[in-house]
Tab-separated table of C-alpha atoms in Angstrom:
chain	number	residue	atom	x	y	z
A	1	MET	CA	11.648	-18.829	6.462
A	2	LEU	CA	8.697	-16.731	5.263
A	3	GLU	CA	7.629	-19.476	2.869
A	4	SER	CA	7.538	-21.983	5.729
A	5	ILE	CA	5.427	-19.587	7.815
A	6	GLU	CA	3.003	-19.103	4.899
A	7	ILE	CA	2.620	-22.855	4.389
A	8	TYR	CA	2.060	-23.430	8.095
A	9	ALA	CA	-0.466	-20.584	8.344
A	10	THR	CA	-2.360	-21.986	5.355
A	11	GLU	CA	-2.433	-25.470	6.860
A	12	ILE	CA	-3.775	-24.434	10.276
A	13	GLY	CA	-6.420	-22.086	8.865
A	14	PRO	CA	-7.007	-18.347	9.257
A	15	VAL	CA	-8.457	-18.394	12.781
A	16	LYS	CA	-5.542	-20.277	14.346
A	17	ALA	CA	-3.104	-18.275	12.230
A	18	ALA	CA	-4.664	-15.022	13.454
A	19	LEU	CA	-4.453	-16.279	17.042
A	20	LEU	CA	-0.767	-17.186	16.745
A	21	ALA	CA	0.054	-13.923	14.966
A	22	THR	CA	-1.633	-11.802	17.623
A	23	LEU	CA	-0.041	-13.862	20.401
A	24	PHE	CA	3.236	-12.879	18.753
A	25	THR	CA	2.285	-9.176	18.873
A	26	TRP	CA	1.275	-9.613	22.521
A	27	PHE	CA	4.608	-11.300	23.286
A	28	LEU	CA	6.555	-8.337	21.908
A	29	THR	CA	4.437	-6.026	24.064
A	30	ALA	CA	5.362	-8.133	27.091
A	31	LEU	CA	9.008	-8.081	26.010
A	32	GLY	CA	8.953	-4.296	25.913
A	33	ALA	CA	7.247	-4.116	29.298
A	34	SER	CA	9.914	-6.419	30.760
A	35	LEU	CA	12.490	-3.628	30.440
A	36	VAL	CA	11.113	-2.184	33.696
A	37	PHE	CA	13.002	-4.969	35.483
A	38	PHE	CA	16.205	-3.235	34.348
A	39	PHE	CA	15.292	0.470	34.091
A	40	LYS	CA	13.156	2.637	36.354
A	41	THR	CA	12.791	5.509	33.897
A	42	ILE	CA	13.079	6.045	30.163
A	43	ASN	CA	14.599	9.069	28.474
A	44	ARG	CA	11.793	11.308	27.218
A	45	ALA	CA	13.500	11.856	23.850
A	46	VAL	CA	13.664	8.081	23.300
A	47	PHE	CA	10.092	7.700	24.516
A	48	ASP	CA	8.672	10.281	22.088
A	49	THR	CA	10.714	8.846	19.214
A	50	MET	CA	9.272	5.387	19.912
A	51	LEU	CA	5.745	6.768	20.056
A	52	GLY	CA	6.310	8.490	16.730
A	53	PHE	CA	7.576	5.197	15.296
A	54	THR	CA	4.377	3.523	16.501
A	55	GLY	CA	2.246	6.096	14.689
A	56	GLY	CA	4.218	5.676	11.467
A	57	VAL	CA	3.766	1.897	11.484
A	58	MET	CA	0.018	2.215	12.063
A	59	ILE	CA	-0.483	4.788	9.298
A	60	ALA	CA	1.513	2.753	6.773
A	61	ALA	CA	-0.286	-0.465	7.727
A	62	SER	CA	-3.643	1.273	7.348
A	63	PHE	CA	-2.948	2.026	3.700
A	64	TRP	CA	-0.629	-0.688	2.394
A	65	SER	CA	-2.148	-3.636	4.279
A	66	LEU	CA	-5.805	-2.613	4.593
A	67	LEU	CA	-7.131	0.205	2.399
A	68	ALA	CA	-5.273	-0.774	-0.788
A	69	PRO	CA	-6.549	-4.407	-0.738
A	70	SER	CA	-10.037	-3.142	0.115
A	71	ILE	CA	-10.138	-0.884	-2.946
A	72	LYS	CA	-8.554	-3.547	-5.161
A	73	HIS	CA	-11.184	-6.115	-4.198
A	74	SER	CA	-14.005	-3.598	-4.660
A	75	GLU	CA	-13.118	-3.047	-8.312
A	76	LYS	CA	-15.042	-6.227	-9.153
A	77	MET	CA	-17.904	-5.700	-6.701
A	78	TYR	CA	-18.478	-2.045	-7.591
A	79	PRO	CA	-16.814	-1.369	-10.984
A	80	THR	CA	-18.013	2.236	-11.124
A	81	MET	CA	-17.431	3.017	-7.447
A	82	PRO	CA	-14.545	0.869	-6.137
A	83	TRP	CA	-13.897	3.483	-3.482
A	84	LEU	CA	-17.326	3.054	-1.842
A	85	PRO	CA	-16.657	0.126	0.573
A	86	ALA	CA	-13.320	1.636	1.592
A	87	ALA	CA	-14.915	5.013	2.326
A	88	ILE	CA	-17.837	3.551	4.281
A	89	GLY	CA	-15.727	1.077	6.257
A	90	PHE	CA	-13.061	3.688	6.996
A	91	LEU	CA	-15.590	6.116	8.478
A	92	LEU	CA	-17.355	3.384	10.455
A	93	GLY	CA	-14.025	2.266	11.947
A	94	GLY	CA	-13.253	5.813	13.040
A	95	PHE	CA	-16.704	6.319	14.548
A	96	PHE	CA	-16.441	2.970	16.349
A	97	ILE	CA	-13.278	4.023	18.200
A	98	PHE	CA	-14.758	7.500	18.696
A	99	GLY	CA	-17.702	5.874	20.507
A	100	LEU	CA	-15.424	3.722	22.671
A	101	ASP	CA	-13.280	6.772	23.360
A	102	LYS	CA	-16.272	8.668	24.723
A	103	LEU	CA	-17.595	5.766	26.799
A	104	MET	CA	-14.463	4.072	28.177
A	105	PRO	CA	-12.629	5.979	30.927
A	106	HIS	CA	-8.952	6.253	29.960
A	107	LEU	CA	-5.883	8.439	30.268
A	108	HIS	CA	-3.279	8.955	27.575
A	109	ILE	CA	0.351	8.265	28.441
A	110	ASN	CA	1.765	11.767	28.842
A	111	PHE	CA	-1.403	13.388	30.188
A	112	ASN	CA	-2.316	14.421	33.738
A	113	LYS	CA	-5.045	12.701	35.772
A	114	GLU	CA	-7.427	15.668	35.325
A	115	GLU	CA	-7.253	15.111	31.555
A	116	THR	CA	-8.965	11.726	31.826
A	117	GLU	CA	-11.329	11.047	28.916
A	118	GLY	CA	-14.555	9.043	28.738
A	119	VAL	CA	-17.232	8.827	31.407
A	120	ALA	CA	-16.350	10.248	34.822
A	121	THR	CA	-14.679	7.785	37.190
A	122	LYS	CA	-12.498	7.635	40.290
A	123	TRP	CA	-10.374	4.789	38.974
A	124	HIS	CA	-6.632	4.843	39.646
A	125	LYS	CA	-4.341	6.469	37.081
A	126	SER	CA	-2.653	3.144	36.294
A	127	THR	CA	-6.003	1.570	35.391
A	128	LEU	CA	-6.909	4.519	33.154
A	129	LEU	CA	-3.520	4.308	31.430
A	130	LEU	CA	-3.983	0.583	30.835
A	131	LEU	CA	-7.423	1.173	29.313
A	132	ALA	CA	-6.014	3.807	26.950
A	133	ILE	CA	-3.470	1.380	25.473
A	134	THR	CA	-6.064	-1.424	25.422
A	135	LEU	CA	-8.336	0.839	23.369
A	136	HIS	CA	-5.365	1.458	21.089
A	137	ASN	CA	-4.757	-2.289	20.599
A	138	ILE	CA	-8.277	-3.316	19.579
A	139	PRO	CA	-7.980	-2.133	15.947
A	140	GLU	CA	-4.508	-3.647	15.665
A	141	GLY	CA	-5.769	-7.112	16.597
A	142	LEU	CA	-8.771	-6.694	14.305
A	143	ALA	CA	-6.545	-5.703	11.402
A	144	VAL	CA	-4.385	-8.825	11.683
A	145	GLY	CA	-7.365	-11.180	12.047
A	146	ILE	CA	-9.323	-9.596	9.209
A	147	LEU	CA	-6.346	-9.779	6.843
A	148	PHE	CA	-5.770	-13.482	7.597
A	149	GLY	CA	-9.471	-14.118	6.969
A	150	ALA	CA	-9.389	-12.120	3.735
A	151	ALA	CA	-6.354	-14.055	2.502
A	152	ALA	CA	-8.041	-17.368	3.300
A	153	ASN	CA	-11.055	-16.285	1.222
A	154	GLY	CA	-8.814	-15.563	-1.747
A	155	MET	CA	-9.445	-11.841	-1.674
A	156	GLU	CA	-7.495	-10.040	-4.392
A	157	GLY	CA	-4.780	-7.885	-2.893
A	158	ALA	CA	-4.717	-9.866	0.373
A	159	SER	CA	-2.301	-12.711	1.092
A	160	ILE	CA	-0.936	-14.749	3.971
A	161	SER	CA	2.457	-13.089	3.501
A	162	ALA	CA	0.816	-9.651	3.753
A	163	ALA	CA	-0.920	-10.716	6.966
A	164	VAL	CA	2.398	-11.989	8.347
A	165	ALA	CA	4.075	-8.707	7.379
A	166	LEU	CA	1.315	-6.773	9.162
A	167	ALA	CA	1.744	-8.890	12.300
A	168	ILE	CA	5.510	-8.305	12.236
A	169	GLY	CA	5.018	-4.549	11.811
A	170	ILE	CA	2.486	-4.315	14.625
A	171	GLY	CA	4.677	-6.508	16.798
A	172	ILE	CA	7.651	-4.190	16.270
A	173	GLN	CA	5.657	-1.128	17.313
A	174	ASN	CA	4.120	-3.025	20.247
A	175	PHE	CA	7.559	-3.369	21.835
A	176	PRO	CA	7.775	0.330	22.789
A	177	GLU	CA	4.061	0.322	23.659
A	178	GLY	CA	4.626	-2.236	26.409
A	179	LEU	CA	7.353	-0.046	27.846
A	180	ALA	CA	5.151	3.036	27.362
A	181	VAL	CA	2.650	1.587	29.838
A	182	ALA	CA	5.087	-0.010	32.260
A	183	ALA	CA	7.687	2.790	32.541
A	184	PRO	CA	5.340	5.562	33.798
A	185	LEU	CA	3.923	3.184	36.408
A	186	ARG	CA	7.403	2.249	37.586
A	187	ARG	CA	8.322	5.942	37.732
A	188	GLN	CA	5.301	6.509	40.009
A	189	GLY	CA	6.628	3.949	42.491
A	190	VAL	CA	4.675	0.895	41.354
A	191	SER	CA	6.672	-2.342	41.800
A	192	ARG	CA	8.598	-3.794	38.855
A	193	ARG	CA	6.423	-6.896	38.754
A	194	LYS	CA	3.156	-4.952	38.831
A	195	SER	CA	4.419	-2.466	36.225
A	196	PHE	CA	5.315	-5.369	33.929
A	197	TRP	CA	1.930	-6.993	34.556
A	198	TYR	CA	0.029	-3.887	33.487
A	199	GLY	CA	2.343	-3.365	30.513
A	200	GLN	CA	1.773	-6.808	29.013
A	201	LEU	CA	-1.910	-6.816	29.969
A	202	SER	CA	-2.548	-3.885	27.623
A	203	ALA	CA	-2.091	-6.173	24.583
A	204	VAL	CA	-4.117	-9.163	25.798
A	205	VAL	CA	-7.070	-7.789	23.840
A	206	GLU	CA	-5.205	-8.267	20.537
A	207	PRO	CA	-5.565	-12.097	20.309
A	208	VAL	CA	-9.267	-11.750	21.166
A	209	ALA	CA	-9.828	-9.066	18.524
A	210	GLY	CA	-7.722	-10.999	16.010
A	211	VAL	CA	-9.761	-14.190	16.338
A	212	LEU	CA	-13.058	-12.276	16.187
A	213	GLY	CA	-11.909	-10.442	13.067
A	214	ALA	CA	-10.879	-13.648	11.287
A	215	VAL	CA	-14.093	-15.472	12.196
A	216	ALA	CA	-16.265	-12.553	11.088
A	217	VAL	CA	-14.805	-12.200	7.594
A	218	ILE	CA	-14.717	-15.973	6.972
A	219	HIS	CA	-18.476	-16.213	7.452
A	220	MET	CA	-19.345	-12.910	5.796
A	221	GLN	CA	-17.291	-12.693	2.610
A	222	ASN	CA	-19.291	-9.785	1.183
A	223	VAL	CA	-18.111	-7.528	4.014
A	224	LEU	CA	-14.411	-8.150	3.383
A	225	PRO	CA	-13.567	-4.759	1.815
A	226	TYR	CA	-15.661	-3.006	4.465
A	227	ALA	CA	-13.921	-4.941	7.246
A	228	LEU	CA	-10.433	-4.117	5.993
A	229	SER	CA	-11.179	-0.406	5.705
A	230	PHE	CA	-12.987	-0.513	9.081
A	231	ALA	CA	-9.754	-1.644	10.731
A	232	ALA	CA	-7.851	1.056	8.842
A	233	GLY	CA	-10.234	3.783	9.998
A	234	ALA	CA	-9.981	2.598	13.588
A	235	MET	CA	-6.185	2.682	13.488
A	236	ILE	CA	-6.031	6.127	11.862
A	237	TYR	CA	-8.365	7.500	14.539
A	238	VAL	CA	-6.103	6.138	17.284
A	239	VAL	CA	-2.997	7.670	15.711
A	240	VAL	CA	-4.503	11.129	15.240
A	241	GLU	CA	-6.434	11.262	18.517
A	242	GLU	CA	-3.928	9.545	20.804
A	243	VAL	CA	-0.442	8.792	19.495
A	244	ILE	CA	0.448	12.063	17.785
A	245	PRO	CA	-0.830	14.359	20.586
A	246	GLU	CA	1.234	12.395	23.111
A	247	THR	CA	4.418	13.140	21.142
A	248	GLN	CA	3.741	16.880	21.003
A	249	ARG	CA	3.731	17.679	24.731
A	250	ASP	CA	7.470	18.139	25.212
A	251	LYS	CA	10.485	19.556	23.385
A	252	TYR	CA	11.252	16.422	21.361
A	253	THR	CA	8.624	16.896	18.665
A	254	ASP	CA	11.200	16.765	15.852
A	255	LEU	CA	12.486	13.404	17.089
A	256	ALA	CA	8.908	12.135	17.237
A	257	VAL	CA	8.380	13.146	13.607
A	258	LEU	CA	11.597	11.409	12.559
A	259	GLY	CA	10.441	8.317	14.461
A	260	PHE	CA	7.130	8.521	12.615
A	261	MET	CA	8.917	8.669	9.248
A	262	LEU	CA	11.068	5.678	10.174
A	263	GLY	CA	8.064	3.660	11.356
A	264	PHE	CA	6.151	4.416	8.162
A	265	THR	CA	9.146	3.399	6.040
A	266	VAL	CA	9.721	0.141	7.935
A	267	MET	CA	6.066	-0.909	7.608
A	268	MET	CA	5.949	0.059	3.938
A	269	ILE	CA	9.060	-2.013	3.198
A	270	LEU	CA	7.688	-4.984	5.149
A	271	ASP	CA	4.375	-4.924	3.319
A	272	VAL	CA	5.807	-4.409	-0.178
A	273	ALA	CA	8.747	-6.807	0.259
A	274	LEU	CA	6.847	-9.571	2.056
A	275	GLY	CA	3.269	-8.945	0.941
């Protein structure tokens, strides 16, 4: 099965492969959001565990799928300082999301309206919540697209199977993310259909970011290690600034940590076994 996917992804090229992979991650977000047609609320313990799982997947993907290939490739470019591109790209990725975080009005999932971040606005809470998850999904789409582009360029440490594994891992953690957007809206009295719409809409940015990431690294091969670590830095910033704090606002912090450990383990196994 995996071999057939690799052959197909190679045949269609990295841009189309990145598009299909990120459409897959979007689909799983929509699938998660669709649960609001069956449930009006979600148990907080389950919710925090799923958020923790999401953080674990993103942390593991940042190292195994992005930083490690970046450093491996840099050993030839910078024999005495193979860590340099990874360090620079990692910091730039973090600062990029930091800048968006300060500019884009948004509200984290378990936070109150008065805790809105970014520039001041009177936008509705549902819109702010949607923007928070959209901000979260940008680096995920970039990571998938960049890795497909890196594999197409023959970058050492990067492969189509690793890119597929990353897409599967991100897709798995996107399932609870879709529900994480849709469930609070449904709980506030928003209709099932509208709650689902906002839930799936949060991941629409992933195919766009994925295609842009693939196109960028195809035409700028020298930036490959920087691009990979850039995506890693962006994802780490999201986890530390958004995901983890959201799991620490109730009494289920231990479950969130266990979810994090499970998510990290699942992504590590996917990347090592498939990549």
